[in-house]
PDB file of C-alpha atoms in Angstrom:
ATOM      1  CA  MET H   1      92.853 100.514  85.014  1.00  0.00           C
ATOM      2  CA  LEU H   2      96.276 100.731  83.282  1.00  0.00           C
ATOM      3  CA  VAL H   3      99.707 101.444  84.583  1.00  0.00           C
ATOM      4  CA  ARG H   4     102.256 102.402  82.216  1.00  0.00           C
ATOM      5  CA  ILE H   5     106.177 102.003  83.944  1.00  0.00           C
ATOM      6  CA  VAL H   6     108.970 103.577  82.326  1.00  0.00           C
ATOM      7  CA  LYS H   7     112.756 102.780  82.926  1.00  0.00           C
ATOM      8  CA  MET H   8     115.049 106.000  81.656  1.00  0.00           C
ATOM      9  CA  SER H   9     118.624 106.386  82.202  1.00  0.00           C
ATOM     10  CA  PHE H  10     120.441 109.406  81.506  1.00  0.00           C
ATOM     11  CA  GLU H  11     123.947 110.703  81.401  1.00  0.00           C
ATOM     12  CA  THR H  12     125.187 112.422  85.066  1.00  0.00           C
ATOM     13  CA  ASN H  13     125.510 115.712  83.344  1.00  0.00           C
ATOM     14  CA  ASN H  14     122.040 115.385  81.823  1.00  0.00           C
ATOM     15  CA  ILE H  15     120.360 114.665  84.991  1.00  0.00           C
ATOM     16  CA  LYS H  16     119.673 118.120  86.198  1.00  0.00           C
ATOM     17  CA  THR H  17     118.265 119.179  82.705  1.00  0.00           C
ATOM     18  CA  PHE H  18     115.713 116.233  83.149  1.00  0.00           C
ATOM     19  CA  LEU H  19     114.560 116.489  86.476  1.00  0.00           C
ATOM     20  CA  SER H  20     114.143 120.374  85.192  1.00  0.00           C
ATOM     21  CA  ILE H  21     111.698 118.966  81.915  1.00  0.00           C
ATOM     22  CA  PHE H  22     110.150 117.168  84.928  1.00  0.00           C
ATOM     23  CA  GLU H  23     109.493 119.751  87.361  1.00  0.00           C
ATOM     24  CA  SER H  24     107.921 121.433  84.672  1.00  0.00           C
ATOM     25  CA  SER H  25     105.589 119.281  82.684  1.00  0.00           C
ATOM     26  CA  LYS H  26     104.276 116.960  85.584  1.00  0.00           C
ATOM     27  CA  THR H  27     101.073 118.804  86.524  1.00  0.00           C
ATOM     28  CA  HIS H  28     100.208 119.048  82.549  1.00  0.00           C
ATOM     29  CA  ILE H  29     101.061 115.033  82.484  1.00  0.00           C
ATOM     30  CA  ARG H  30      98.530 114.409  85.169  1.00  0.00           C
ATOM     31  CA  GLY H  31      96.142 116.866  84.201  1.00  0.00           C
ATOM     32  CA  PHE H  32      95.990 114.764  80.528  1.00  0.00           C
ATOM     33  CA  LYS H  33      92.532 113.453  80.221  1.00  0.00           C
ATOM     34  CA  GLY H  34      92.746 110.112  81.378  1.00  0.00           C
ATOM     35  CA  CYS H  35      95.676 110.367  84.001  1.00  0.00           C
ATOM     36  CA  LYS H  36      94.781 109.575  87.354  1.00  0.00           C
ATOM     37  CA  PHE H  37      98.799 109.029  88.555  1.00  0.00           C
ATOM     38  CA  LEU H  38     102.451 110.204  88.137  1.00  0.00           C
ATOM     39  CA  GLU H  39     105.515 109.507  90.091  1.00  0.00           C
ATOM     40  CA  LEU H  40     108.899 109.859  89.546  1.00  0.00           C
ATOM     41  CA  TYR H  41     111.251 107.464  91.415  1.00  0.00           C
ATOM     42  CA  ARG H  42     115.272 107.316  91.300  1.00  0.00           C
ATOM     43  CA  ASP H  43     117.706 104.039  91.175  1.00  0.00           C
ATOM     44  CA  LYS H  44     118.831 103.627  95.040  1.00  0.00           C
ATOM     45  CA  ASN H  45     122.027 102.021  93.828  1.00  0.00           C
ATOM     46  CA  ASN H  46     122.230 103.424  90.219  1.00  0.00           C
ATOM     47  CA  PRO H  47     121.275 107.156  90.714  1.00  0.00           C
ATOM     48  CA  ASN H  48     121.186 107.491  87.011  1.00  0.00           C
ATOM     49  CA  ILE H  49     118.161 105.594  86.366  1.00  0.00           C
ATOM     50  CA  PHE H  50     114.807 106.820  87.047  1.00  0.00           C
ATOM     51  CA  PHE H  51     111.108 105.736  86.756  1.00  0.00           C
ATOM     52  CA  THR H  52     107.760 106.853  86.107  1.00  0.00           C
ATOM     53  CA  TYR H  53     104.766 105.626  86.886  1.00  0.00           C
ATOM     54  CA  SER H  54     101.232 107.037  85.996  1.00  0.00           C
ATOM     55  CA  TYR H  55      97.910 105.299  85.719  1.00  0.00           C
ATOM     56  CA  TRP H  56      95.638 105.542  83.117  1.00  0.00           C
ATOM     57  CA  ASP H  57      91.413 105.203  82.840  1.00  0.00           C
ATOM     58  CA  SER H  58      92.531 103.009  79.591  1.00  0.00           C
ATOM     59  CA  GLU H  59      94.789 102.217  76.946  1.00  0.00           C
ATOM     60  CA  ASP H  60      92.514 104.730  74.647  1.00  0.00           C
ATOM     61  CA  ASP H  61      93.737 107.552  77.194  1.00  0.00           C
ATOM     62  CA  LEU H  62      97.503 106.549  77.168  1.00  0.00           C
ATOM     63  CA  GLU H  63      97.566 106.266  73.181  1.00  0.00           C
ATOM     64  CA  ASN H  64      95.931 109.782  73.366  1.00  0.00           C
ATOM     65  CA  TYR H  65      99.010 111.386  75.380  1.00  0.00           C
ATOM     66  CA  ARG H  66     101.109 109.451  73.289  1.00  0.00           C
ATOM     67  CA  HIS H  67      99.924 110.797  70.682  1.00  0.00           C
ATOM     68  CA  SER H  68      99.215 114.393  71.784  1.00  0.00           C
ATOM     69  CA  GLU H  69     101.662 117.651  70.982  1.00  0.00           C
ATOM     70  CA  LEU H  70     102.670 117.724  75.662  1.00  0.00           C
ATOM     71  CA  PHE H  71     103.853 114.153  75.169  1.00  0.00           C
ATOM     72  CA  LYS H  72     105.660 115.019  71.488  1.00  0.00           C
ATOM     73  CA  GLY H  73     107.759 118.045  73.073  1.00  0.00           C
ATOM     74  CA  VAL H  74     108.742 116.569  76.458  1.00  0.00           C
ATOM     75  CA  TRP H  75     109.823 113.503  74.484  1.00  0.00           C
ATOM     76  CA  ALA H  76     112.049 115.227  72.152  1.00  0.00           C
ATOM     77  CA  LYS H  77     113.886 117.048  75.502  1.00  0.00           C
ATOM     78  CA  THR H  78     113.992 113.841  77.025  1.00  0.00           C
ATOM     79  CA  LYS H  79     115.425 111.418  75.003  1.00  0.00           C
ATOM     80  CA  ALA H  80     118.088 113.450  74.085  1.00  0.00           C
ATOM     81  CA  LEU H  81     119.611 113.077  77.591  1.00  0.00           C
ATOM     82  CA  PHE H  82     119.249 108.902  77.265  1.00  0.00           C
ATOM     83  CA  ASN H  83     122.750 107.218  77.848  1.00  0.00           C
ATOM     84  CA  ALA H  84     120.559 103.699  77.225  1.00  0.00           C
ATOM     85  CA  LYS H  85     117.406 103.015  75.496  1.00  0.00           C
ATOM     86  CA  PRO H  86     114.396 103.419  77.675  1.00  0.00           C
ATOM     87  CA  GLU H  87     112.446 100.489  78.439  1.00  0.00           C
ATOM     88  CA  ALA H  88     108.423 100.718  78.746  1.00  0.00           C
ATOM     89  CA  TRP H  89     106.224  98.571  80.250  1.00  0.00           C
ATOM     90  CA  SER H  90     102.196  98.632  80.539  1.00  0.00           C
ATOM     91  CA  VAL H  91     100.545  96.488  82.617  1.00  0.00           C
ATOM     92  CA  ASP H  92      97.156  95.767  84.731  1.00  0.00           C
ATOM     93  CA  LYS H  93      96.499  96.935  87.994  1.00  0.00           C
ATOM     94  CA  LEU H  94      95.301  93.985  89.732  1.00  0.00           C
ATOM     95  CA  GLU H  95      95.145  94.709  93.299  1.00  0.00           C
ATOM     96  CA  THR H  96      96.292  97.308  96.018  1.00  0.00           C
ATOM     97  CA  LEU H  97      97.032  96.983  99.656  1.00  0.00           C
ATOM     98  CA  ASN H  98      96.930 100.147 101.696  1.00  0.00           C
TER      99      ASN H  98
END
């Protein structure tokens, strides 16, 4: 399983817009082939910073999503709202304790 972590920082006046974009696209992202999990987090100390965590069956599934019209549309709207360059990591999930 591949885990994708994306860190995004927004101008304060753009946060409502970002949350609206996420709200309207989250079920489509989660429903994309190979996406098994999606969460949105907000930094406790800096409320302008958000993280998405998504679980993917494979790197190919993530790449298919990243090249899809869905991603291109969501990302075009979202990237206009940033106040810093986003950061992203693809990591292998090794262990989970519940």
